[in-house]
Amino acid sequence: MMNFELTQEQKEIHEMAMKFARNEMMPNASEFDLKSEMPMDILQKAWELGLVNTCIPCDFGGNGFNTIDAMIITEALAYGCLGMNTAIMANDLALLPIVIGGTKEQKEKYLKPFTESYKIAAFCLTEPGNGSDAGGLKTSIKDGGDHWIVNGQKMWITNAGYADLFTLYGTIDPELKHKGISALIIDAKTEGIEVGAPEKKMGHCCSDTRSVTFNNVKVPKENMLGKPGEGWKIAMQTLDHSRPMVASSAVGGAQCALDHATQYAKERVQFGKPISGHQSIQFMLADMATKVEASRLLVYKSAWLIDNGQSNTKLASMAKRFASDSFMEVATDAVQIYGGYGYSKEYPVEKLMRDAKLIQIYEGTSQIQRLVIAKEVLK
Ligand code: CAA
């Protein structure tokens, strides 16, 4: 049987997250965007409300959210501010490899502290020369006897400048391609880690993005996730979990753009009536609303598959591809409905359009999602 109704608990989670988005995030979003500064107080408050690190299981101090609950929270927080939500989501992206591939001891040691105080984590996969082709990464992990030695550079790392912990992917032998990729948990204070200057970005300006260089960084042997060579599978499984989340953030952003455009269309009078009375605007709003709803359904199905122990690789990529491209279209149309005002930083849809662009790029571009979908279809 199908049931599209949220449970009472999920409705309460949604209400609480939306209240936080409207009261704490939205009033400050433009200011932190213009300053390009991480809003640490707001992020701390989100953590205190239990809205951060939704992927941590109860056994290790988490709030016991399932994947659909996490999508509900992400959509609401992205409605509040895409940049702030990126800082929040990046923690899940970095902690998921530990949830998926960690031993009980690793989970106790590295996940629990994230439930005891607000801490920040960063996922280090992408390199200057390897973005979409993640399997060709060059960062080396060498056996140094009683520890691993890491050398290499990572690029576009969200949260890097504030991170307490990194989950890093490197290769024990580049000849082995993805079969050589291994994953390490690294304390950010370890000697030899050099964090670059903040990148100047088009959108998500209040999130922190930098390069991270590893110079002969010594990592304890017990910090490897799985065995040498098992890192790639952990990375791919992580992305299966995190891509629905990114898609969910696209739904939140698109819903926000739609709500602003709808309200504006009712207020703005041209040719003697509100522009919402003109069919050209009505058709735009209808298409925007349909895209938001279809994206949300893909997000829920891709999350539901995880919660029911089924593979979601295809649906995760479908959700990410469709929701992010739809968000870009919806945000562009919202700016169009606002006309000249939409192009001004005085109005919220300008930021939404800039923020939408990144969702089509990070955690696998729309083109990479199509590759994954096609591979699954042709299997
Ligand atoms: N689960 C488990 N195993 C998987 C898998 C999955 N979802 N997907 C692939 N694999 C396995 C395959 O079965 C295959 O295994 P075998 O060798 O045993 O057969 C192996 O992985 C290789 O798979 P492919 O042949 O499909 O690999 P590929 O190199 O051709 O392509 C790719 C892989 C899908 C393109 C991958 O490189 C990819 O996802 N690229 C995009 C990278 C990405 O999303 N980066 C995001 C960085 S994080 C970020 O952006 C966040 C931030 O901080 C801003």
CSV table of C-alpha atoms and ligand atoms in Angstrom, one decimal:
chain,number,residue,atom,x,y,z
A,1,MET,CA,0.0,0.0,0.0
A,2,MET,CA,1.1,3.6,-0.7
A,3,ASN,CA,1.0,6.2,2.1
A,4,PHE,CA,2.1,9.7,1.3
A,5,GLU,CA,1.1,11.0,4.8
A,6,LEU,CA,3.9,12.0,7.1
A,7,THR,CA,3.7,10.5,10.6
A,8,GLN,CA,2.8,12.7,13.5
A,9,GLU,CA,6.4,12.7,14.6
A,10,GLN,CA,7.6,13.6,11.1
A,11,LYS,CA,5.1,16.5,11.0
A,12,GLU,CA,6.5,17.7,14.3
A,13,ILE,CA,10.1,17.4,13.1
A,14,HIS,CA,9.1,19.4,9.9
A,15,GLU,CA,7.4,22.1,12.0
A,16,MET,CA,10.4,22.5,14.3
A,17,ALA,CA,12.9,22.6,11.4
A,18,MET,CA,10.8,25.1,9.5
A,19,LYS,CA,10.4,27.3,12.5
A,20,PHE,CA,14.2,27.3,12.9
A,21,ALA,CA,14.6,28.1,9.2
A,22,ARG,CA,12.2,31.0,9.3
A,23,ASN,CA,13.2,32.5,12.6
A,24,GLU,CA,17.0,31.9,12.7
A,25,MET,CA,18.2,31.3,9.2
A,26,MET,CA,16.1,33.4,6.8
A,27,PRO,CA,16.5,36.7,8.6
A,28,ASN,CA,20.3,36.3,8.6
A,29,ALA,CA,20.9,34.6,5.3
A,30,SER,CA,21.6,37.7,3.2
A,31,GLU,CA,24.0,39.2,5.8
A,32,PHE,CA,26.2,36.1,6.1
A,33,ASP,CA,26.1,35.6,2.3
A,34,LEU,CA,27.3,39.1,1.7
A,35,LYS,CA,30.0,38.7,4.4
A,36,SER,CA,31.0,35.2,3.2
A,37,GLU,CA,31.2,34.2,6.8
A,38,MET,CA,30.2,30.9,8.5
A,39,PRO,CA,27.3,31.8,11.0
A,40,MET,CA,28.7,29.7,13.9
A,41,ASP,CA,26.1,30.8,16.4
A,42,ILE,CA,23.3,29.7,14.1
A,43,LEU,CA,24.9,26.4,13.3
A,44,GLN,CA,25.5,25.8,17.0
A,45,LYS,CA,21.8,26.5,17.7
A,46,ALA,CA,20.8,24.0,14.9
A,47,TRP,CA,23.0,21.4,16.6
A,48,GLU,CA,21.4,22.1,20.0
A,49,LEU,CA,18.0,21.4,18.4
A,50,GLY,CA,19.2,18.1,17.1
A,51,LEU,CA,19.1,19.2,13.4
A,52,VAL,CA,22.8,18.4,12.7
A,53,ASN,CA,24.4,15.0,12.1
A,54,THR,CA,21.1,13.3,11.4
A,55,CYS,CA,23.1,10.2,10.1
A,56,ILE,CA,24.5,9.2,13.5
A,57,PRO,CA,22.7,6.1,14.8
A,58,CYS,CA,21.1,6.1,18.3
A,59,ASP,CA,23.7,3.5,19.5
A,60,PHE,CA,26.3,6.2,19.2
A,61,GLY,CA,24.4,9.1,20.6
A,62,GLY,CA,22.3,10.1,17.6
A,63,ASN,CA,18.7,11.1,17.6
A,64,GLY,CA,17.4,8.0,15.9
A,65,PHE,CA,16.3,9.7,12.7
A,66,ASN,CA,15.6,7.5,9.7
A,67,THR,CA,16.6,8.6,6.2
A,68,ILE,CA,13.2,10.1,5.4
A,69,ASP,CA,13.3,12.2,8.6
A,70,ALA,CA,16.8,13.4,7.5
A,71,MET,CA,15.3,14.5,4.2
A,72,ILE,CA,12.5,16.4,5.9
A,73,ILE,CA,15.0,18.3,8.1
A,74,THR,CA,17.3,19.0,5.1
A,75,GLU,CA,14.5,20.4,3.0
A,76,ALA,CA,13.5,22.7,5.8
A,77,LEU,CA,17.0,23.9,6.5
A,78,ALA,CA,17.7,24.5,2.8
A,79,TYR,CA,14.5,26.5,2.6
A,80,GLY,CA,16.1,28.7,5.3
A,81,CYS,CA,19.5,29.1,3.6
A,82,LEU,CA,21.3,26.9,1.1
A,83,GLY,CA,24.8,28.0,2.3
A,84,MET,CA,24.1,27.3,6.0
A,85,ASN,CA,22.5,24.0,5.0
A,86,THR,CA,25.7,23.1,3.1
A,87,ALA,CA,27.8,23.5,6.2
A,88,ILE,CA,25.3,21.3,8.1
A,89,MET,CA,25.0,18.6,5.3
A,90,ALA,CA,28.8,18.4,4.9
A,91,ASN,CA,29.0,17.0,8.4
A,92,ASP,CA,26.8,14.1,7.4
A,93,LEU,CA,28.8,13.6,4.2
A,94,ALA,CA,32.0,13.3,6.2
A,95,LEU,CA,30.5,11.1,9.0
A,96,LEU,CA,28.6,8.7,6.8
A,97,PRO,CA,31.8,6.8,5.8
A,98,ILE,CA,32.3,6.1,9.5
A,99,VAL,CA,28.6,5.1,9.9
A,100,ILE,CA,28.9,2.8,6.8
A,101,GLY,CA,32.4,1.4,7.0
A,102,GLY,CA,33.5,2.0,10.6
A,103,THR,CA,34.1,-0.6,13.3
A,104,LYS,CA,32.2,-0.3,16.7
A,105,GLU,CA,35.3,1.2,18.2
A,106,GLN,CA,35.8,3.7,15.4
A,107,LYS,CA,32.1,4.8,15.8
A,108,GLU,CA,32.4,5.1,19.6
A,109,LYS,CA,35.6,7.1,19.3
A,110,TYR,CA,34.7,9.4,16.3
A,111,LEU,CA,30.9,9.7,16.1
A,112,LYS,CA,30.0,10.1,19.8
A,113,PRO,CA,31.9,13.3,20.3
A,114,PHE,CA,29.8,14.9,17.5
A,115,THR,CA,26.7,14.2,19.6
A,116,GLU,CA,28.3,15.7,22.8
A,117,SER,CA,29.2,19.1,21.4
A,118,TYR,CA,29.0,20.9,18.1
A,119,LYS,CA,31.9,19.7,16.0
A,120,ILE,CA,32.7,20.0,12.3
A,121,ALA,CA,33.8,17.4,9.8
A,122,ALA,CA,34.9,17.5,6.2
A,123,PHE,CA,34.9,14.9,3.4
A,124,CYS,CA,38.1,14.9,1.4
A,125,LEU,CA,37.6,13.1,-1.9
A,126,THR,CA,37.9,15.7,-4.7
A,127,GLU,CA,41.4,16.8,-5.9
A,128,PRO,CA,42.6,19.6,-8.2
A,129,GLY,CA,42.9,17.2,-11.1
A,130,ASN,CA,40.2,14.7,-10.1
A,131,GLY,CA,36.6,15.8,-9.6
A,132,SER,CA,34.1,13.7,-11.6
A,133,ASP,CA,36.7,11.0,-12.2
A,134,ALA,CA,37.1,10.4,-8.5
A,135,GLY,CA,38.5,6.9,-9.1
A,136,GLY,CA,41.7,8.4,-10.6
A,137,LEU,CA,42.6,10.3,-7.4
A,138,LYS,CA,46.3,10.7,-6.7
A,139,THR,CA,46.7,11.3,-2.9
A,140,SER,CA,48.9,8.6,-1.6
A,141,ILE,CA,48.6,6.4,1.5
A,142,LYS,CA,51.8,4.6,2.2
A,143,ASP,CA,52.5,2.0,4.9
A,144,GLY,CA,54.8,3.6,7.5
A,145,GLY,CA,55.1,0.6,9.8
A,146,ASP,CA,52.9,1.4,12.8
A,147,HIS,CA,51.1,4.2,11.0
A,148,TRP,CA,49.9,5.4,7.5
A,149,ILE,CA,51.6,8.3,5.7
A,150,VAL,CA,49.4,10.6,3.6
A,151,ASN,CA,50.6,12.9,0.9
A,152,GLY,CA,48.5,14.9,-1.6
A,153,GLN,CA,46.1,17.7,-2.1
A,154,LYS,CA,42.3,17.9,-1.8
A,155,MET,CA,40.2,20.6,-3.4
A,156,TRP,CA,36.7,22.2,-2.9
A,157,ILE,CA,36.5,20.8,0.6
A,158,THR,CA,33.4,22.0,2.4
A,159,ASN,CA,34.0,22.9,6.1
A,160,ALA,CA,37.7,22.5,5.7
A,161,GLY,CA,38.7,25.7,7.6
A,162,TYR,CA,36.6,24.8,10.7
A,163,ALA,CA,37.0,21.0,10.7
A,164,ASP,CA,37.8,18.9,13.7
A,165,LEU,CA,38.0,15.8,11.6
A,166,PHE,CA,38.6,14.7,8.0
A,167,THR,CA,37.5,11.6,6.3
A,168,LEU,CA,40.1,11.2,3.5
A,169,TYR,CA,40.4,9.0,0.4
A,170,GLY,CA,43.8,8.2,-1.0
A,171,THR,CA,45.4,5.3,-2.9
A,172,ILE,CA,47.8,2.7,-1.7
A,173,ASP,CA,48.7,2.1,-5.4
A,174,PRO,CA,47.4,4.2,-8.3
A,175,GLU,CA,47.9,1.2,-10.7
A,176,LEU,CA,45.1,-0.5,-8.9
A,177,LYS,CA,42.7,2.3,-9.8
A,178,HIS,CA,39.6,2.2,-7.6
A,179,LYS,CA,40.7,-1.1,-6.1
A,180,GLY,CA,43.6,0.8,-4.4
A,181,ILE,CA,41.5,3.5,-2.9
A,182,SER,CA,41.4,3.5,0.9
A,183,ALA,CA,39.7,5.7,3.5
A,184,LEU,CA,41.1,7.2,6.6
A,185,ILE,CA,39.7,9.1,9.6
A,186,ILE,CA,42.1,12.0,10.3
A,187,ASP,CA,42.2,14.3,13.3
A,188,ALA,CA,42.4,17.8,11.8
A,189,LYS,CA,45.1,18.8,14.3
A,190,THR,CA,47.5,16.2,13.0
A,191,GLU,CA,50.9,17.7,12.0
A,192,GLY,CA,51.4,18.2,8.3
A,193,ILE,CA,47.9,19.3,7.4
A,194,GLU,CA,47.7,22.7,5.6
A,195,VAL,CA,44.3,24.3,5.0
A,196,GLY,CA,44.1,26.8,2.1
A,197,ALA,CA,42.5,30.2,2.0
A,198,PRO,CA,38.6,30.4,1.6
A,199,GLU,CA,37.5,30.1,-2.0
A,200,LYS,CA,35.5,33.1,-3.3
A,201,LYS,CA,32.3,31.5,-4.7
A,202,MET,CA,29.2,32.5,-6.7
A,203,GLY,CA,26.8,31.1,-4.1
A,204,HIS,CA,26.7,29.2,-0.8
A,205,CYS,CA,28.9,32.1,0.3
A,206,CYS,CA,28.5,31.5,4.0
A,207,SER,CA,29.8,27.9,3.8
A,208,ASP,CA,33.5,27.4,4.0
A,209,THR,CA,35.3,25.9,1.0
A,210,ARG,CA,39.1,25.4,0.8
A,211,SER,CA,41.9,23.2,-0.4
A,212,VAL,CA,43.6,20.9,2.1
A,213,THR,CA,47.2,19.7,1.6
A,214,PHE,CA,48.6,16.6,3.4
A,215,ASN,CA,52.4,16.7,3.8
A,216,ASN,CA,53.7,13.4,5.3
A,217,VAL,CA,50.7,13.2,7.6
A,218,LYS,CA,51.0,10.3,10.0
A,219,VAL,CA,47.7,8.6,10.7
A,220,PRO,CA,47.3,5.7,13.2
A,221,LYS,CA,46.9,2.3,11.6
A,222,GLU,CA,43.6,1.7,13.3
A,223,ASN,CA,42.1,4.8,11.6
A,224,MET,CA,41.5,3.1,8.3
A,225,LEU,CA,37.9,2.4,7.4
A,226,GLY,CA,37.6,-1.2,6.3
A,227,LYS,CA,40.7,-2.8,4.7
A,228,PRO,CA,43.2,-1.2,2.3
A,229,GLY,CA,41.4,-1.0,-1.1
A,230,GLU,CA,37.9,-0.8,0.5
A,231,GLY,CA,37.6,3.0,0.5
A,232,TRP,CA,36.1,3.3,-3.0
A,233,LYS,CA,33.1,1.2,-2.1
A,234,ILE,CA,32.6,3.2,1.2
A,235,ALA,CA,32.8,6.4,-0.9
A,236,MET,CA,30.2,5.2,-3.4
A,237,GLN,CA,27.9,3.9,-0.6
A,238,THR,CA,28.3,7.3,1.2
A,239,LEU,CA,27.2,9.1,-2.0
A,240,ASP,CA,24.2,6.8,-2.3
A,241,HIS,CA,23.1,8.2,1.1
A,242,SER,CA,24.2,11.8,0.7
A,243,ARG,CA,22.8,12.4,-2.9
A,244,PRO,CA,19.2,12.2,-1.7
A,245,MET,CA,20.1,14.7,0.9
A,246,VAL,CA,21.5,17.1,-1.7
A,247,ALA,CA,18.4,16.5,-3.8
A,248,SER,CA,16.3,17.3,-0.7
A,249,SER,CA,18.2,20.6,-0.3
A,250,ALA,CA,17.3,21.4,-3.9
A,251,VAL,CA,13.6,20.8,-3.1
A,252,GLY,CA,13.9,23.2,-0.1
A,253,GLY,CA,15.5,25.9,-2.2
A,254,ALA,CA,13.0,25.4,-5.1
A,255,GLN,CA,10.0,25.5,-2.7
A,256,CYS,CA,11.4,28.7,-1.2
A,257,ALA,CA,11.8,30.3,-4.7
A,258,LEU,CA,8.3,29.2,-5.7
A,259,ASP,CA,6.8,30.6,-2.5
A,260,HIS,CA,8.5,34.0,-3.0
A,261,ALA,CA,7.5,34.1,-6.7
A,262,THR,CA,3.9,33.2,-5.9
A,263,GLN,CA,3.6,35.9,-3.2
A,264,TYR,CA,5.3,38.5,-5.4
A,265,ALA,CA,3.0,37.6,-8.4
A,266,LYS,CA,0.0,38.3,-6.2
A,267,GLU,CA,1.3,41.7,-5.1
A,268,ARG,CA,2.9,43.1,-8.3
A,269,VAL,CA,0.4,44.9,-10.4
A,270,GLN,CA,0.9,45.4,-14.2
A,271,PHE,CA,-1.6,46.2,-16.9
A,272,GLY,CA,-4.2,46.9,-14.3
A,273,LYS,CA,-4.1,43.6,-12.3
A,274,PRO,CA,-1.7,41.5,-10.2
A,275,ILE,CA,0.6,39.6,-12.6
A,276,SER,CA,-0.7,36.4,-11.1
A,277,GLY,CA,-3.8,37.2,-13.1
A,278,HIS,CA,-1.8,36.8,-16.4
A,279,GLN,CA,-1.8,33.3,-17.9
A,280,SER,CA,1.9,33.6,-18.8
A,281,ILE,CA,2.8,33.9,-15.1
A,282,GLN,CA,0.3,31.2,-14.1
A,283,PHE,CA,1.8,28.7,-16.5
A,284,MET,CA,5.3,29.5,-15.1
A,285,LEU,CA,4.0,29.0,-11.5
A,286,ALA,CA,2.3,25.7,-12.5
A,287,ASP,CA,5.5,24.3,-14.0
A,288,MET,CA,7.5,25.4,-11.0
A,289,ALA,CA,5.1,23.8,-8.6
A,290,THR,CA,5.1,20.5,-10.6
A,291,LYS,CA,8.9,20.4,-10.6
A,292,VAL,CA,9.1,20.9,-6.8
A,293,GLU,CA,6.5,18.1,-6.2
A,294,ALA,CA,8.1,15.6,-8.6
A,295,SER,CA,11.5,16.3,-7.1
A,296,ARG,CA,10.2,15.7,-3.6
A,297,LEU,CA,8.7,12.4,-4.6
A,298,LEU,CA,12.0,11.2,-6.0
A,299,VAL,CA,13.8,12.3,-2.8
A,300,TYR,CA,11.3,10.4,-0.6
A,301,LYS,CA,11.5,7.2,-2.7
A,302,SER,CA,15.4,7.3,-2.8
A,303,ALA,CA,15.4,7.7,1.0
A,304,TRP,CA,12.6,5.1,1.5
A,305,LEU,CA,14.7,2.5,-0.3
A,306,ILE,CA,17.6,3.0,2.2
A,307,ASP,CA,15.2,2.8,5.1
A,308,ASN,CA,13.9,-0.5,3.7
A,309,GLY,CA,17.3,-2.0,3.1
A,310,GLN,CA,17.2,-1.8,-0.7
A,311,SER,CA,19.8,-0.5,-3.2
A,312,ASN,CA,19.0,3.1,-4.1
A,313,THR,CA,22.0,3.9,-6.4
A,314,LYS,CA,19.7,4.6,-9.4
A,315,LEU,CA,17.0,6.5,-7.5
A,316,ALA,CA,19.6,8.6,-5.6
A,317,SER,CA,21.1,9.8,-8.9
A,318,MET,CA,17.7,10.3,-10.4
A,319,ALA,CA,16.7,12.4,-7.4
A,320,LYS,CA,19.9,14.4,-7.4
A,321,ARG,CA,19.8,15.0,-11.2
A,322,PHE,CA,16.2,15.9,-11.4
A,323,ALA,CA,15.9,17.9,-8.2
A,324,SER,CA,19.0,20.0,-8.8
A,325,ASP,CA,18.2,20.8,-12.5
A,326,SER,CA,14.6,21.6,-11.5
A,327,PHE,CA,15.8,23.9,-8.7
A,328,MET,CA,18.0,25.8,-11.3
A,329,GLU,CA,14.9,26.2,-13.6
A,330,VAL,CA,12.6,27.1,-10.8
A,331,ALA,CA,15.0,29.7,-9.3
A,332,THR,CA,15.6,31.2,-12.8
A,333,ASP,CA,11.8,31.5,-13.4
A,334,ALA,CA,11.4,33.1,-9.9
A,335,VAL,CA,13.9,35.8,-10.9
A,336,GLN,CA,12.0,36.2,-14.2
A,337,ILE,CA,8.7,36.7,-12.4
A,338,TYR,CA,10.3,39.3,-10.2
A,339,GLY,CA,11.7,41.0,-13.3
A,340,GLY,CA,14.3,43.8,-12.6
A,341,TYR,CA,13.7,43.4,-8.9
A,342,GLY,CA,14.7,39.7,-9.1
A,343,TYR,CA,18.2,40.7,-10.3
A,344,SER,CA,18.7,42.8,-7.2
A,345,LYS,CA,20.4,41.6,-4.0
A,346,GLU,CA,17.6,43.4,-2.1
A,347,TYR,CA,15.3,40.5,-3.0
A,348,PRO,CA,15.8,36.9,-2.0
A,349,VAL,CA,15.5,35.2,-5.4
A,350,GLU,CA,18.8,36.5,-6.7
A,351,LYS,CA,20.6,34.5,-4.0
A,352,LEU,CA,18.5,31.4,-4.6
A,353,MET,CA,19.5,31.4,-8.3
A,354,ARG,CA,23.2,31.6,-7.4
A,355,ASP,CA,22.8,28.9,-4.8
A,356,ALA,CA,20.9,26.6,-7.2
A,357,LYS,CA,23.9,26.4,-9.5
A,358,LEU,CA,26.1,24.6,-7.1
A,359,ILE,CA,23.5,21.9,-6.4
A,360,GLN,CA,23.9,20.8,-10.1
A,361,ILE,CA,27.7,20.5,-9.5
A,362,TYR,CA,28.7,19.2,-6.0
A,363,GLU,CA,28.4,15.5,-5.0
A,364,GLY,CA,28.4,14.5,-8.6
A,365,THR,CA,27.4,16.8,-11.5
A,366,SER,CA,24.1,16.3,-13.3
A,367,GLN,CA,26.1,14.7,-16.1
A,368,ILE,CA,27.7,12.2,-13.7
A,369,GLN,CA,24.3,11.4,-12.3
A,370,ARG,CA,23.1,10.6,-15.8
A,371,LEU,CA,26.1,8.2,-16.2
A,372,VAL,CA,25.2,6.4,-13.0
A,373,ILE,CA,21.5,6.2,-14.0
A,374,ALA,CA,22.4,4.9,-17.5
A,375,LYS,CA,24.7,2.2,-16.0
A,376,GLU,CA,22.0,1.1,-13.7
A,377,VAL,CA,19.4,1.0,-16.5
A,378,LEU,CA,21.7,-0.9,-18.8
A,379,LYS,CA,22.7,-3.5,-16.1
B,1,CAA,N1,27.9,1.2,-4.4
B,1,CAA,C1,28.9,0.2,-4.3
B,1,CAA,N2,29.8,0.0,-5.3
B,1,CAA,C2,29.7,0.8,-6.4
B,1,CAA,C3,28.8,1.8,-6.5
B,1,CAA,C4,27.8,2.0,-5.4
B,1,CAA,N3,26.9,2.9,-5.5
B,1,CAA,N4,29.0,2.5,-7.7
B,1,CAA,C5,30.0,1.9,-8.3
B,1,CAA,N5,30.5,0.9,-7.5
B,1,CAA,C6,31.5,-0.1,-7.8
B,1,CAA,C7,31.2,-0.8,-9.1
B,1,CAA,O1,30.4,-1.9,-8.9
B,1,CAA,C8,32.6,-1.2,-9.6
B,1,CAA,O2,33.0,-2.3,-8.8
B,1,CAA,P1,33.9,-3.5,-9.5
B,1,CAA,O3,35.2,-2.9,-10.0
B,1,CAA,O4,34.0,-4.5,-8.4
B,1,CAA,O5,33.0,-4.0,-10.6
B,1,CAA,C9,33.4,0.0,-9.1
B,1,CAA,O6,32.7,0.7,-8.1
B,1,CAA,C10,33.8,1.0,-10.2
B,1,CAA,O7,32.6,1.5,-10.7
B,1,CAA,P2,32.5,2.3,-12.1
B,1,CAA,O8,33.1,1.4,-13.1
B,1,CAA,O9,31.1,2.7,-12.3
B,1,CAA,O10,33.5,3.5,-11.8
B,1,CAA,P3,33.8,4.7,-12.8
B,1,CAA,O11,35.1,5.2,-12.4
B,1,CAA,O12,33.5,4.4,-14.2
B,1,CAA,O13,32.7,5.8,-12.4
B,1,CAA,C11,31.6,7.4,-11.0
B,1,CAA,C12,32.3,6.1,-11.1
B,1,CAA,C13,30.1,7.1,-10.8
B,1,CAA,C14,31.7,8.3,-12.2
B,1,CAA,C15,32.2,8.1,-9.8
B,1,CAA,O14,33.6,8.4,-10.1
B,1,CAA,C16,31.5,9.3,-9.3
B,1,CAA,O15,30.5,9.2,-8.6
B,1,CAA,N6,32.1,10.5,-9.6
B,1,CAA,C17,31.6,11.7,-9.1
B,1,CAA,C18,32.4,12.0,-7.8
B,1,CAA,C19,31.6,12.8,-6.9
B,1,CAA,O16,30.4,12.7,-6.7
B,1,CAA,N7,32.3,13.6,-6.1
B,1,CAA,C20,31.7,14.4,-5.1
B,1,CAA,C21,32.7,14.9,-4.1
B,1,CAA,S1,32.0,15.3,-2.6
B,1,CAA,C22,31.4,16.9,-2.8
B,1,CAA,O17,31.2,17.4,-3.8
B,1,CAA,C23,31.0,17.5,-1.5
B,1,CAA,C24,31.7,18.8,-1.1
B,1,CAA,O18,32.3,18.9,-0.1
B,1,CAA,C25,31.4,20.0,-1.9
